[in-house]
CSV table of C-alpha atoms and ligand atoms in Angstrom, one decimal:
chain,number,residue,atom,x,y,z
C,1,MET,CA,142.1,107.5,90.0
C,2,ASP,CA,144.6,107.4,87.1
C,3,THR,CA,145.9,110.8,85.8
C,4,PRO,CA,144.2,111.3,82.5
C,5,LEU,CA,146.3,110.4,79.5
C,6,THR,CA,147.6,113.5,77.6
C,7,GLU,CA,145.5,114.3,74.5
C,8,THR,CA,148.4,115.8,72.4
C,9,PHE,CA,152.0,114.7,71.9
C,10,HIS,CA,153.3,118.2,71.1
C,11,THR,CA,156.7,117.6,72.7
C,12,THR,CA,158.3,114.2,72.3
C,13,ALA,CA,161.7,113.1,73.6
C,14,PHE,CA,164.2,110.4,72.7
C,15,LEU,CA,166.7,109.0,75.2
C,16,GLY,CA,169.7,107.1,73.9
C,17,LEU,CA,171.1,108.0,70.4
C,18,GLY,CA,173.0,104.8,69.7
C,19,ALA,CA,173.0,102.7,66.5
C,20,MET,CA,169.3,102.3,66.8
C,21,GLY,CA,168.2,105.3,68.7
C,22,ALA,CA,169.8,107.9,66.4
C,23,PRO,CA,167.8,107.0,63.3
C,24,MET,CA,164.7,106.3,65.3
C,25,ALA,CA,164.9,109.7,66.9
C,26,ALA,CA,165.3,111.2,63.4
C,27,HIS,CA,162.0,109.8,62.3
C,28,LEU,CA,160.3,111.0,65.5
C,29,SER,CA,161.7,114.5,65.0
C,30,ALA,CA,160.5,114.6,61.4
C,31,ARG,CA,157.0,113.6,62.5
C,32,SER,CA,156.9,116.1,65.3
C,33,ARG,CA,158.2,119.0,63.2
C,34,ALA,CA,155.6,118.2,60.5
C,35,SER,CA,152.8,118.6,63.1
C,36,GLY,CA,154.3,121.8,64.6
C,37,GLY,CA,155.9,120.0,67.6
C,38,GLN,CA,159.4,119.2,68.6
C,39,THR,CA,161.6,116.3,69.6
C,40,LEU,CA,164.0,116.7,72.4
C,41,VAL,CA,167.0,114.4,72.3
C,42,TRP,CA,169.2,113.3,75.2
C,43,ASN,CA,172.3,111.1,75.2
C,44,ARG,CA,174.7,110.2,77.9
C,45,THR,CA,177.5,111.6,75.8
C,46,PRO,CA,176.0,115.0,74.9
C,47,GLY,CA,178.0,115.5,71.7
C,48,ARG,CA,175.8,112.9,70.0
C,49,ALA,CA,172.7,114.8,70.9
C,50,GLN,CA,174.1,118.1,69.5
C,51,GLU,CA,175.2,116.3,66.3
C,52,HIS,CA,171.6,114.8,66.0
C,53,ALA,CA,170.1,118.3,66.5
C,54,ALA,CA,172.3,119.7,63.7
C,55,GLN,CA,171.5,116.9,61.3
C,56,HIS,CA,167.8,116.2,62.0
C,57,GLY,CA,166.3,119.4,63.5
C,58,SER,CA,165.8,117.8,66.9
C,59,VAL,CA,166.6,119.8,70.0
C,60,ALA,CA,169.5,118.7,72.3
C,61,ALA,CA,168.2,118.7,75.8
C,62,THR,CA,169.2,117.9,79.4
C,63,LEU,CA,167.6,114.7,80.9
C,64,GLU,CA,165.5,116.9,83.2
C,65,ASP,CA,164.0,118.8,80.2
C,66,ALA,CA,163.5,115.7,78.1
C,67,ALA,CA,161.7,114.1,81.0
C,68,GLY,CA,159.0,116.7,80.8
C,69,ALA,CA,157.9,115.6,77.3
C,70,ASP,CA,154.4,114.3,76.4
C,71,LEU,CA,156.0,111.2,75.0
C,72,ILE,CA,159.4,109.7,76.0
C,73,VAL,CA,161.0,107.0,73.9
C,74,SER,CA,164.1,105.3,75.2
C,75,CYS,CA,166.5,102.9,73.5
C,76,LEU,CA,169.4,101.9,75.8
C,77,PRO,CA,171.5,98.7,76.0
C,78,THR,CA,169.7,96.9,78.8
C,79,SER,CA,167.0,97.4,81.4
C,80,ALA,CA,169.7,98.3,84.0
C,81,GLU,CA,170.5,101.5,82.1
C,82,VAL,CA,166.8,102.3,81.7
C,83,ASP,CA,166.4,101.9,85.5
C,84,GLU,CA,169.3,104.4,86.0
C,85,VAL,CA,167.9,106.9,83.6
C,86,LEU,CA,164.3,106.5,84.9
C,87,ASP,CA,165.5,107.2,88.5
C,88,ALA,CA,167.3,110.3,87.4
C,89,ALA,CA,164.3,111.5,85.3
C,90,HIS,CA,161.6,110.6,87.8
C,91,ALA,CA,161.2,114.0,89.6
C,92,HIS,CA,160.9,115.8,86.3
C,93,LEU,CA,158.2,113.7,84.6
C,94,LYS,CA,154.9,115.2,83.4
C,95,PRO,CA,151.8,113.5,84.6
C,96,GLY,CA,149.6,112.2,81.8
C,97,SER,CA,152.6,111.4,79.6
C,98,VAL,CA,153.7,108.1,78.2
C,99,TRP,CA,157.2,106.4,78.3
C,100,VAL,CA,157.8,103.9,75.5
C,101,ASP,CA,160.9,101.8,76.2
C,102,CYS,CA,162.3,100.4,72.9
C,103,THR,CA,165.3,98.8,74.7
C,104,SER,CA,165.5,95.0,74.3
C,105,GLY,CA,164.8,94.8,78.0
C,106,HIS,CA,164.1,92.1,80.6
C,107,PRO,CA,160.4,91.1,81.2
C,108,ASP,CA,161.1,91.3,85.0
C,109,ALA,CA,162.0,95.0,84.7
C,110,ALA,CA,158.8,96.0,82.9
C,111,PRO,CA,156.2,95.8,85.8
C,112,ARG,CA,158.7,97.5,88.1
C,113,GLN,CA,159.3,100.3,85.6
C,114,ARG,CA,155.5,100.6,85.0
C,115,ASP,CA,154.8,101.0,88.7
C,116,GLN,CA,157.6,103.5,89.2
C,117,LEU,CA,156.3,105.6,86.4
C,118,SER,CA,152.7,105.2,87.5
C,119,SER,CA,153.6,106.8,90.8
C,120,ALA,CA,154.4,110.0,88.7
C,121,GLY,CA,151.1,109.6,86.7
C,122,VAL,CA,153.0,108.3,83.6
C,123,ARG,CA,152.0,105.3,81.5
C,124,PHE,CA,154.6,102.7,80.4
C,125,LEU,CA,154.8,100.4,77.3
C,126,ASP,CA,157.6,97.9,76.7
C,127,ALA,CA,158.1,98.2,73.0
C,128,PRO,CA,161.4,96.6,71.7
C,129,VAL,CA,162.1,96.7,68.0
C,130,SER,CA,163.3,94.4,65.3
C,131,GLY,CA,164.8,95.0,61.9
C,132,GLY,CA,168.3,96.3,62.8
C,133,THR,CA,169.8,99.6,61.7
C,134,VAL,CA,168.6,99.2,58.2
C,135,ALA,CA,165.0,99.2,59.2
C,136,ALA,CA,165.7,101.9,61.8
C,137,LYS,CA,167.0,104.2,59.1
C,138,ALA,CA,164.1,103.3,56.7
C,139,GLY,CA,161.5,103.8,59.4
C,140,THR,CA,160.2,100.3,58.9
C,141,LEU,CA,161.0,98.7,62.3
C,142,THR,CA,158.7,96.0,63.7
C,143,VAL,CA,157.6,97.0,67.2
C,144,MET,CA,156.3,94.4,69.7
C,145,VAL,CA,154.4,96.0,72.5
C,146,GLY,CA,153.5,95.0,76.0
C,147,GLY,CA,151.0,97.1,78.0
C,148,PRO,CA,147.5,98.5,77.9
C,149,ALA,CA,145.8,98.6,74.5
C,150,ASP,CA,144.4,102.1,75.1
C,151,VAL,CA,147.8,103.5,75.8
C,152,LEU,CA,149.2,101.9,72.6
C,153,ASP,CA,146.2,103.2,70.6
C,154,ALA,CA,147.1,106.8,71.8
C,155,VAL,CA,150.8,106.6,70.9
C,156,ARG,CA,150.6,104.4,67.8
C,157,PRO,CA,150.5,107.4,65.4
C,158,GLN,CA,153.6,108.8,67.0
C,159,LEU,CA,155.8,105.8,66.4
C,160,ALA,CA,157.2,107.2,63.2
C,161,PHE,CA,160.1,104.7,63.1
C,162,ALA,CA,157.7,101.7,62.8
C,163,GLY,CA,156.6,99.7,59.8
C,164,LYS,CA,154.6,97.2,61.9
C,165,VAL,CA,153.3,97.6,65.5
C,166,VAL,CA,151.9,94.5,67.2
C,167,ARG,CA,150.5,94.4,70.8
C,168,VAL,CA,151.7,91.0,72.0
C,169,GLY,CA,150.2,91.2,75.5
C,170,ASP,CA,150.4,92.8,78.9
C,171,THR,CA,153.4,94.6,80.4
C,172,GLY,CA,156.6,92.7,79.8
C,173,ALA,CA,155.2,90.7,76.9
C,174,GLY,CA,157.1,92.9,74.3
C,175,PHE,CA,160.4,92.2,76.1
C,176,ALA,CA,159.6,88.5,76.2
C,177,VAL,CA,158.9,88.2,72.5
C,178,LYS,CA,162.0,90.2,71.6
C,179,ALA,CA,164.2,87.9,73.7
C,180,VAL,CA,162.8,84.8,72.1
C,181,ASN,CA,163.1,86.3,68.6
C,182,ASN,CA,166.8,87.1,69.2
C,183,ALA,CA,167.4,83.7,70.8
C,184,LEU,CA,166.2,82.2,67.5
C,185,LEU,CA,168.6,84.5,65.6
C,186,ALA,CA,171.4,83.3,67.9
C,187,VAL,CA,170.5,79.6,67.3
C,188,ASN,CA,170.2,80.1,63.5
C,189,LEU,CA,173.5,82.0,63.2
C,190,TRP,CA,175.4,79.6,65.4
C,191,ALA,CA,174.0,76.5,63.6
C,192,ALA,CA,174.8,78.0,60.2
C,193,GLY,CA,178.3,78.8,61.3
C,194,GLU,CA,178.9,75.2,62.5
C,195,GLY,CA,177.5,73.8,59.3
C,196,LEU,CA,179.7,76.0,57.1
C,197,ALA,CA,182.8,75.2,59.2
C,198,ILE,CA,182.1,71.5,58.6
C,199,LEU,CA,181.9,72.2,54.8
C,200,GLY,CA,185.0,74.4,55.0
C,201,LEU,CA,187.0,71.5,56.7
C,202,ARG,CA,186.0,69.3,53.7
C,203,GLY,CA,187.2,72.0,51.2
C,204,VAL,CA,183.8,72.8,49.9
C,205,GLU,CA,183.5,76.3,48.4
C,206,LEU,CA,181.2,78.2,50.8
C,207,GLY,CA,179.6,80.6,48.3
C,208,ALA,CA,178.4,77.6,46.3
C,209,ALA,CA,177.2,75.8,49.5
C,210,LEU,CA,175.2,78.9,50.5
C,211,GLU,CA,173.7,79.1,47.0
C,212,VAL,CA,172.3,75.6,47.5
C,213,ILE,CA,171.3,76.0,51.2
C,214,ASN,CA,169.4,79.2,50.3
C,215,ALA,CA,167.4,77.4,47.7
C,216,SER,CA,166.8,74.5,50.2
C,217,SER,CA,165.3,73.8,53.6
C,218,GLY,CA,168.3,74.8,55.6
C,219,ARG,CA,168.0,78.5,54.8
C,220,SER,CA,167.4,81.3,57.2
C,221,ASN,CA,168.0,85.1,57.4
C,222,THR,CA,171.5,84.2,58.6
C,223,THR,CA,172.4,82.1,55.5
C,224,GLU,CA,170.5,84.4,53.1
C,225,ASN,CA,171.8,87.8,54.3
C,226,LEU,CA,174.0,87.9,57.4
C,227,ILE,CA,176.7,85.3,56.5
C,228,PRO,CA,177.1,86.2,52.8
C,229,GLN,CA,177.1,89.9,53.5
C,230,ARG,CA,179.1,90.1,56.7
C,231,VAL,CA,181.1,86.9,57.3
C,232,LEU,CA,182.2,85.6,53.9
C,233,THR,CA,183.2,89.2,53.0
C,234,ARG,CA,185.2,89.4,56.3
C,235,GLU,CA,183.6,92.8,56.9
C,236,PHE,CA,181.7,92.2,60.1
C,237,PRO,CA,180.2,95.7,60.1
C,238,ALA,CA,179.4,96.5,63.8
C,239,THR,CA,175.7,97.4,63.7
C,240,PHE,CA,174.4,95.1,66.5
C,241,GLY,CA,176.8,94.2,69.3
C,242,LEU,CA,177.7,90.5,70.1
C,243,GLY,CA,177.3,91.4,73.8
C,244,LEU,CA,173.8,92.6,73.2
C,245,LEU,CA,172.8,89.3,71.4
C,246,ALA,CA,174.3,87.3,74.3
C,247,LYS,CA,172.2,89.4,76.6
C,248,ASP,CA,169.0,88.7,74.7
C,249,ALA,CA,169.7,84.9,74.6
C,250,GLY,CA,170.3,85.1,78.4
C,251,ILE,CA,166.9,86.8,78.9
C,252,ALA,CA,165.2,84.0,77.0
C,253,LEU,CA,167.1,81.5,79.2
C,254,ASP,CA,166.1,83.3,82.3
C,255,MET,CA,162.4,83.1,81.3
C,256,ALA,CA,162.7,79.4,80.7
C,257,GLU,CA,164.3,78.9,84.1
C,258,GLN,CA,161.8,81.0,85.9
C,259,ALA,CA,159.0,78.9,84.5
C,260,ARG,CA,160.9,75.8,85.2
C,261,GLY,CA,160.8,75.1,81.5
C,262,SER,CA,163.3,73.1,79.4
C,263,ALA,CA,165.2,74.9,76.7
C,264,PRO,CA,168.5,73.1,76.4
C,265,VAL,CA,169.4,74.5,73.0
C,266,ILE,CA,168.9,78.1,74.1
C,267,ALA,CA,170.9,77.3,77.3
C,268,GLN,CA,173.8,76.1,75.3
C,269,VAL,CA,173.7,78.9,72.7
C,270,THR,CA,173.6,81.5,75.5
C,271,GLY,CA,176.8,80.0,76.9
C,272,LEU,CA,178.4,80.0,73.5
C,273,TYR,CA,177.6,83.6,72.8
C,274,ARG,CA,178.8,84.6,76.3
C,275,ALA,CA,182.1,82.8,75.5
C,276,ALA,CA,182.2,84.5,72.0
C,277,SER,CA,181.6,87.9,73.7
C,278,ARG,CA,184.6,87.3,75.9
C,279,VAL,CA,186.9,85.8,73.3
C,280,VAL,CA,186.0,87.8,70.3
C,281,GLY,CA,184.7,91.0,71.9
C,282,ALA,CA,181.3,92.2,73.1
C,283,GLN,CA,181.5,95.3,71.0
C,284,GLU,CA,182.1,93.4,67.8
C,285,ASP,CA,179.2,92.7,65.4
C,286,HIS,CA,177.1,89.8,66.5
C,287,THR,CA,178.1,87.9,63.3
C,288,ALA,CA,181.7,87.9,64.7
C,289,ALA,CA,180.6,85.1,67.0
C,290,LEU,CA,181.5,82.9,64.1
C,291,LYS,CA,185.1,83.8,64.6
C,292,LEU,CA,184.9,81.6,67.7
C,293,ILE,CA,183.6,78.7,65.6
C,294,GLU,CA,186.5,79.4,63.2
C,295,GLN,CA,189.0,79.1,66.1
C,296,MET,CA,187.4,75.9,67.3
C,297,ASN,CA,187.8,74.4,63.9
C,298,GLY,CA,190.9,75.9,62.5
C,299,VAL,CA,189.0,77.2,59.4
C,300,VAL,CA,188.2,80.6,58.0
C,301,LEU,CA,184.7,81.2,56.6
C,302,ARG,CA,185.3,83.0,53.4
H,1,NDP,P1,174.4,101.2,71.1
H,1,NDP,O1,175.5,100.5,71.8
H,1,NDP,O2,174.7,101.6,69.7
H,1,NDP,O3,173.9,102.5,71.8
H,1,NDP,C1,173.7,102.4,73.2
H,1,NDP,C2,173.1,103.8,73.7
H,1,NDP,O4,172.9,103.7,75.1
H,1,NDP,C3,174.0,105.0,73.5
H,1,NDP,O5,173.2,106.1,73.2
H,1,NDP,C4,174.7,105.1,74.8
H,1,NDP,O6,175.2,106.4,75.1
H,1,NDP,C5,173.6,104.7,75.7
H,1,NDP,N1,174.1,104.3,77.0
H,1,NDP,C6,174.9,103.2,77.3
H,1,NDP,N2,175.0,103.1,78.6
H,1,NDP,C7,174.3,104.1,79.2
H,1,NDP,C8,174.1,104.5,80.6
H,1,NDP,N3,174.6,103.8,81.6
H,1,NDP,N4,173.3,105.5,80.8
H,1,NDP,C9,172.7,106.2,79.8
H,1,NDP,N5,172.9,105.9,78.5
H,1,NDP,C10,173.7,104.8,78.2
H,1,NDP,O7,173.2,100.2,71.2
H,1,NDP,P2,172.1,99.8,70.1
H,1,NDP,O8,171.5,101.1,69.6
H,1,NDP,O9,172.6,98.9,69.1
H,1,NDP,O10,171.1,99.0,71.0
H,1,NDP,C11,170.1,99.7,71.8
H,1,NDP,C12,169.1,98.6,72.2
H,1,NDP,O11,168.4,98.2,71.0
H,1,NDP,C13,169.6,97.4,72.9
H,1,NDP,O12,168.7,96.9,73.8
H,1,NDP,C14,169.7,96.4,71.7
H,1,NDP,O13,169.7,95.0,72.2
H,1,NDP,C15,168.5,96.8,70.9
H,1,NDP,N6,168.5,96.5,69.5
H,1,NDP,C16,169.6,96.7,68.7
H,1,NDP,C17,169.6,96.4,67.3
H,1,NDP,C18,170.7,96.7,66.4
H,1,NDP,O14,170.7,96.2,65.3
H,1,NDP,N7,171.8,97.4,66.9
H,1,NDP,C19,168.4,95.8,66.7
H,1,NDP,C20,167.3,95.7,67.6
H,1,NDP,C21,167.3,96.0,68.9
H,1,NDP,P3,176.7,106.9,74.7
H,1,NDP,O15,176.6,107.5,73.4
H,1,NDP,O16,177.0,107.9,75.8
H,1,NDP,O17,177.6,105.7,74.8
């Protein structure tokens, strides 16, 4: 029989205080403190956890201590890092607790992680997020959840960083939806970059071109927000790594291949973002992928 699910989430824990994790953990901490509980924070580089504790009233913890929380939320680069952390935490987990992984992970990892946690009496939800660092700070992230509905119902009130929480299916479905969402971002961003490069080669003023596109059928979030704010300004603020977007497109491609589906545009875009990660730099902001288009065309998008 399954270990009964915990009835209270007095102690919560957040693993991974990166660009997304730090603001998400701040919301978790504020929620816990308001209800008399506490949020333990763990980060591979411990200084970040200590900084978080000083700024947000969370409690910097060892992984062993964080693993004993009633609710554990993780946000790491890929499922490979989640596997490593899960292995290290396994012996210290508390039966009846829930592990919510907000990493943009791989759908293949989710059932494996669920089963590994289940052997310790812990429930698992794959729950990647969308909205970027702006929504993470505002506490308005969209969370797409795979896993049992009763487990989501139990933890839903704890997801203080969320504006919208949607259960999209069984274990792994959250990771699947996230990968496809980001593959669409990758396609839109690349296509808009190519379009603007063509206009740049003809000497068209790109600000004016975007004004028209954004009042027309070619618009997308990339033309309305990302390109004017990050590319034309030449700022490329590093909030979401180019390497992470290449990873997400690759997950979408893996899913197509596993199902023997046909997704040639996503296949091509995955290759292009992998190339951009190598040439431009995986740690650069994802919008810096357009620097590769600039090199390919001998233009600067400004
Ligand atoms: P960051 O690179 O900013 O942070 C990564 C975090 O993971 C850091 O806390 C880092 O610790 C930790 N980490 C890295 N490697 C390991 C390891 N081997 N073991 C333990 N911890 C490790 O990433 P983001 O916050 O940008 O992204 C996190 C996830 O969220 C990714 O899956 C990403 O695709 C997704 N995402 C990101 C968005 C964004 O706008 N940035 C938007 C939506 C989803 P350390 O401090 O020690 O380096």
